[in-house]
């Protein structure tokens, strides 16, 4: 599987992880490029990476640092075939929430 | 050899360092980095099939990490950055770590081994890295034991939530000293060859996860307090 990880460095927190089938490599790369462009435009300190692993367990075994500090209210984990709602591109940064 | 003008890649690196990179620069960077994908896939597939390990691959370092590294090392050229493409394996113990390294050095002639276990930096980071030449590319492989990886995760957690220089071994004494303590303690546990060594390592890892959860809880409480103020 391929995973597109969006990690907010300033918050030290996983913002989203989207899972893609191996056959959807191009889509995964396009998504990464889109997230990077958005982060640049907003000036976010965002680490956006594409990672390949057998499954989520294997990914968490090798790249556990992305999952160290998860806030269920702010993190979106989308499995292959699911659609993240609302689209991450228009989500507010957690620190900007009204509450 | 790469199909890319490496001088142009280096010029893009300079613009990334100075903050003057354009969208077109980022596009070229992505295209260039994708030429590493087959090399990474070759390493990962061989490791999976021959060693029975479960590696993860990262064909392209994040833009943020590339820029940070270029700024930390003003003389570094982007085309020479050694960990543009990489993969990582976490294994249970030192013997398995050595097996992976032995396999890689036997399989890929010219592999350079950087042994941070035998020679850990002052930060306390421990792992073995390999720079593997594959298909005219260079792929970085990081091999960690479970305890080495736990320490690295803790170091990253503190870097994000306590002080940005902790990963470099600098910052508040309390945390730097704690990381140093755990680095040594884990090195001893990894080296132990007692009859019950494997069980002891699992207990150490479990206890440390609880410790990390305690620290995470403290960090969340602090974040909430700051948010309320």
mmCIF file of N, CA and C in Angstrom, chain B residues 90-153:
data_model
loop_
_atom_site.group_PDB
_atom_site.id
_atom_site.type_symbol
_atom_site.label_atom_id
_atom_site.label_comp_id
_atom_site.label_asym_id
_atom_site.label_seq_id
_atom_site.Cartn_x
_atom_site.Cartn_y
_atom_site.Cartn_z
ATOM 1 N N UNK B 90 12.755 -2.096 10.952
ATOM 2 C CA UNK B 90 12.904 -2.219 12.408
ATOM 3 C C UNK B 90 12.864 -3.705 12.744
ATOM 4 N N UNK B 91 13.886 -4.165 13.420
ATOM 5 C CA UNK B 91 13.984 -5.588 13.772
ATOM 6 C C UNK B 91 14.062 -5.720 15.292
ATOM 7 N N UNK B 92 13.929 -6.942 15.775
ATOM 8 C CA UNK B 92 13.819 -7.130 17.225
ATOM 9 C C UNK B 92 15.125 -6.869 17.969
ATOM 10 N N UNK B 93 16.235 -7.287 17.381
ATOM 11 C CA UNK B 93 17.471 -7.228 18.173
ATOM 12 C C UNK B 93 18.700 -7.039 17.302
ATOM 13 N N UNK B 94 19.849 -6.863 17.971
ATOM 14 C CA UNK B 94 21.097 -6.549 17.267
ATOM 15 C C UNK B 94 21.501 -7.625 16.261
ATOM 16 N N UNK B 95 21.274 -8.896 16.613
ATOM 17 C CA UNK B 95 21.686 -9.974 15.703
ATOM 18 C C UNK B 95 20.948 -9.849 14.372
ATOM 19 N N UNK B 96 19.660 -9.557 14.454
ATOM 20 C CA UNK B 96 18.872 -9.395 13.223
ATOM 21 C C UNK B 96 19.322 -8.159 12.458
ATOM 22 N N UNK B 97 19.691 -7.122 13.195
ATOM 23 C CA UNK B 97 20.207 -5.904 12.553
ATOM 24 C C UNK B 97 21.484 -6.235 11.768
ATOM 25 N N UNK B 98 22.349 -6.987 12.403
ATOM 26 C CA UNK B 98 23.602 -7.371 11.720
ATOM 27 C C UNK B 98 23.315 -8.244 10.507
ATOM 28 N N UNK B 99 22.340 -9.122 10.622
ATOM 29 C CA UNK B 99 21.999 -9.987 9.477
ATOM 30 C C UNK B 99 21.569 -9.148 8.266
ATOM 31 N N UNK B 100 20.745 -8.138 8.535
ATOM 32 C CA UNK B 100 20.269 -7.291 7.434
ATOM 33 C C UNK B 100 21.450 -6.550 6.804
ATOM 34 N N UNK B 101 22.305 -5.999 7.648
ATOM 35 C CA UNK B 101 23.456 -5.250 7.120
ATOM 36 C C UNK B 101 24.375 -6.175 6.315
ATOM 37 N N UNK B 102 24.617 -7.369 6.859
ATOM 38 C CA UNK B 102 25.475 -8.325 6.142
ATOM 39 C C UNK B 102 24.881 -8.652 4.771
ATOM 40 N N UNK B 103 23.578 -8.867 4.752
ATOM 41 C CA UNK B 103 22.928 -9.207 3.479
ATOM 42 C C UNK B 103 23.081 -8.061 2.471
ATOM 43 N N UNK B 104 22.861 -6.859 2.937
ATOM 44 C CA UNK B 104 22.911 -5.700 2.036
ATOM 45 C C UNK B 104 24.325 -5.498 1.489
ATOM 46 N N UNK B 105 25.308 -5.609 2.361
ATOM 47 C CA UNK B 105 26.687 -5.385 1.901
ATOM 48 C C UNK B 105 27.140 -6.506 0.964
ATOM 49 N N UNK B 106 26.627 -7.714 1.187
ATOM 50 C CA UNK B 106 26.960 -8.816 0.267
ATOM 51 C C UNK B 106 26.270 -8.640 -1.084
ATOM 52 N N UNK B 107 25.062 -8.102 -1.046
ATOM 53 C CA UNK B 107 24.236 -8.053 -2.263
ATOM 54 C C UNK B 107 24.565 -6.840 -3.119
ATOM 55 N N UNK B 108 24.845 -5.723 -2.493
ATOM 56 C CA UNK B 108 25.088 -4.481 -3.238
ATOM 57 C C UNK B 108 26.544 -4.045 -3.027
ATOM 58 N N UNK B 109 27.360 -4.309 -4.015
ATOM 59 C CA UNK B 109 28.776 -3.922 -3.922
ATOM 60 C C UNK B 109 28.869 -2.406 -3.803
ATOM 61 N N UNK B 110 29.779 -1.961 -2.968
ATOM 62 C CA UNK B 110 29.984 -0.519 -2.819
ATOM 63 C C UNK B 110 29.101 0.124 -1.772
ATOM 64 N N UNK B 111 28.349 -0.707 -1.047
ATOM 65 C CA UNK B 111 27.491 -0.153 0.015
ATOM 66 C C UNK B 111 28.350 0.440 1.128
ATOM 67 N N UNK B 112 27.993 1.644 1.531
ATOM 68 C CA UNK B 112 28.697 2.298 2.626
ATOM 69 C C UNK B 112 27.873 2.150 3.903
ATOM 70 N N UNK B 113 28.495 1.664 4.951
ATOM 71 C CA UNK B 113 27.793 1.448 6.223
ATOM 72 C C UNK B 113 28.180 2.543 7.201
ATOM 73 N N UNK B 114 27.177 3.206 7.742
ATOM 74 C CA UNK B 114 27.417 4.221 8.778
ATOM 75 C C UNK B 114 26.839 3.659 10.074
ATOM 76 N N UNK B 115 27.720 3.263 10.961
ATOM 77 C CA UNK B 115 27.304 2.524 12.148
ATOM 78 C C UNK B 115 27.151 3.462 13.354
ATOM 79 N N UNK B 116 25.932 3.916 13.557
ATOM 80 C CA UNK B 116 25.658 4.774 14.712
ATOM 81 C C UNK B 116 25.432 3.962 15.981
ATOM 82 N N UNK B 117 25.540 2.645 15.886
ATOM 83 C CA UNK B 117 25.466 1.815 17.093
ATOM 84 C C UNK B 117 26.860 1.730 17.713
ATOM 85 N N UNK B 118 27.845 1.457 16.866
ATOM 86 C CA UNK B 118 29.224 1.412 17.361
ATOM 87 C C UNK B 118 29.733 2.811 17.700
ATOM 88 N N UNK B 119 29.273 3.794 16.936
ATOM 89 C CA UNK B 119 29.741 5.177 17.134
ATOM 90 C C UNK B 119 28.550 6.136 17.177
ATOM 91 N N UNK B 120 27.808 6.113 18.272
ATOM 92 C CA UNK B 120 26.629 6.993 18.338
ATOM 93 C C UNK B 120 27.027 8.464 18.442
ATOM 94 N N UNK B 121 26.260 9.347 17.814
ATOM 95 C CA UNK B 121 26.530 10.774 17.962
ATOM 96 C C UNK B 121 26.180 11.248 19.373
ATOM 97 N N UNK B 122 26.537 12.480 19.677
ATOM 98 C CA UNK B 122 26.323 12.977 21.048
ATOM 99 C C UNK B 122 24.845 13.008 21.425
ATOM 100 N N UNK B 123 23.955 13.075 20.440
ATOM 101 C CA UNK B 123 22.519 13.096 20.741
ATOM 102 C C UNK B 123 22.065 11.789 21.375
ATOM 103 N N UNK B 124 22.806 10.699 21.113
ATOM 104 C CA UNK B 124 22.418 9.390 21.633
ATOM 105 C C UNK B 124 21.699 8.528 20.604
ATOM 106 N N UNK B 125 21.490 9.065 19.402
ATOM 107 C CA UNK B 125 20.811 8.309 18.349
ATOM 108 C C UNK B 125 21.606 7.058 18.005
ATOM 109 N N UNK B 126 20.905 5.932 17.907
ATOM 110 C CA UNK B 126 21.566 4.676 17.549
ATOM 111 C C UNK B 126 20.781 3.984 16.452
ATOM 112 N N UNK B 127 21.498 3.582 15.427
ATOM 113 C CA UNK B 127 20.921 2.845 14.295
ATOM 114 C C UNK B 127 22.084 2.561 13.358
ATOM 115 N N UNK B 128 21.851 1.709 12.396
ATOM 116 C CA UNK B 128 22.852 1.524 11.345
ATOM 117 C C UNK B 128 22.236 1.990 10.034
ATOM 118 N N UNK B 129 22.944 2.869 9.359
ATOM 119 C CA UNK B 129 22.487 3.365 8.064
ATOM 120 C C UNK B 129 23.393 2.795 6.980
ATOM 121 N N UNK B 130 22.806 2.537 5.836
ATOM 122 C CA UNK B 130 23.593 2.093 4.685
ATOM 123 C C UNK B 130 23.273 3.002 3.503
ATOM 124 N N UNK B 131 24.303 3.376 2.796
ATOM 125 C CA UNK B 131 24.098 4.073 1.523
ATOM 126 C C UNK B 131 24.353 3.052 0.433
ATOM 127 N N UNK B 132 23.289 2.696 -0.248
ATOM 128 C CA UNK B 132 23.348 1.570 -1.184
ATOM 129 C C UNK B 132 23.321 2.089 -2.624
ATOM 130 N N UNK B 133 24.358 1.785 -3.400
ATOM 131 C CA UNK B 133 24.311 2.176 -4.812
ATOM 132 C C UNK B 133 23.480 1.166 -5.603
ATOM 133 N N UNK B 134 22.426 1.663 -6.216
ATOM 134 C CA UNK B 134 21.533 0.794 -6.996
ATOM 135 C C UNK B 134 21.161 1.509 -8.288
ATOM 136 N N UNK B 135 21.405 0.878 -9.402
ATOM 137 C CA UNK B 135 20.960 1.421 -10.691
ATOM 138 C C UNK B 135 21.310 2.903 -10.828
ATOM 139 N N UNK B 136 22.554 3.229 -10.579
ATOM 140 C CA UNK B 136 23.058 4.599 -10.739
ATOM 141 C C UNK B 136 22.387 5.590 -9.786
ATOM 142 N N UNK B 137 21.764 5.067 -8.753
ATOM 143 C CA UNK B 137 21.183 5.915 -7.711
ATOM 144 C C UNK B 137 21.781 5.502 -6.372
ATOM 145 N N UNK B 138 21.453 6.294 -5.365
ATOM 146 C CA UNK B 138 21.903 5.950 -4.021
ATOM 147 C C UNK B 138 20.669 5.927 -3.125
ATOM 148 N N UNK B 139 20.501 4.833 -2.429
ATOM 149 C CA UNK B 139 19.340 4.659 -1.555
ATOM 150 C C UNK B 139 19.837 4.518 -0.127
ATOM 151 N N UNK B 140 19.226 5.253 0.782
ATOM 152 C CA UNK B 140 19.595 5.110 2.191
ATOM 153 C C UNK B 140 18.697 4.083 2.860
ATOM 154 N N UNK B 141 19.309 3.135 3.527
ATOM 155 C CA UNK B 141 18.565 2.158 4.326
ATOM 156 C C UNK B 141 18.892 2.410 5.795
ATOM 157 N N UNK B 142 17.869 2.551 6.607
ATOM 158 C CA UNK B 142 18.069 2.673 8.053
ATOM 159 C C UNK B 142 17.596 1.377 8.702
ATOM 160 N N UNK B 143 18.443 0.799 9.504
ATOM 161 C CA UNK B 143 18.076 -0.424 10.207
ATOM 162 C C UNK B 143 18.159 -0.148 11.705
ATOM 163 N N UNK B 144 17.046 -0.329 12.381
ATOM 164 C CA UNK B 144 16.983 -0.066 13.821
ATOM 165 C C UNK B 144 16.468 -1.292 14.546
ATOM 166 N N UNK B 145 16.896 -1.447 15.779
ATOM 167 C CA UNK B 145 16.238 -2.421 16.652
ATOM 168 C C UNK B 145 14.992 -1.745 17.237
ATOM 169 N N UNK B 146 14.155 -2.557 17.856
ATOM 170 C CA UNK B 146 12.936 -2.015 18.468
ATOM 171 C C UNK B 146 13.276 -0.923 19.483
ATOM 172 N N UNK B 147 14.308 -1.170 20.301
ATOM 173 C CA UNK B 147 14.655 -0.193 21.330
ATOM 174 C C UNK B 147 15.294 1.059 20.713
ATOM 175 N N UNK B 148 16.106 0.873 19.696
ATOM 176 C CA UNK B 148 16.683 2.043 19.017
ATOM 177 C C UNK B 148 15.578 2.897 18.405
ATOM 178 N N UNK B 149 14.571 2.223 17.854
ATOM 179 C CA UNK B 149 13.471 2.956 17.230
ATOM 180 C C UNK B 149 12.624 3.672 18.283
ATOM 181 N N UNK B 150 12.404 3.008 19.402
ATOM 182 C CA UNK B 150 11.623 3.645 20.476
ATOM 183 C C UNK B 150 12.324 4.917 20.936
ATOM 184 N N UNK B 151 13.630 4.837 21.088
ATOM 185 C CA UNK B 151 14.395 6.024 21.506
ATOM 186 C C UNK B 151 14.254 7.147 20.461
ATOM 187 N N UNK B 152 14.372 6.787 19.186
ATOM 188 C CA UNK B 152 14.284 7.797 18.119
ATOM 189 C C UNK B 152 12.906 8.453 18.109
ATOM 190 N N UNK B 153 11.862 7.647 18.352
ATOM 191 C CA UNK B 153 10.509 8.215 18.375
ATOM 192 C C UNK B 153 10.364 9.191 19.543
#
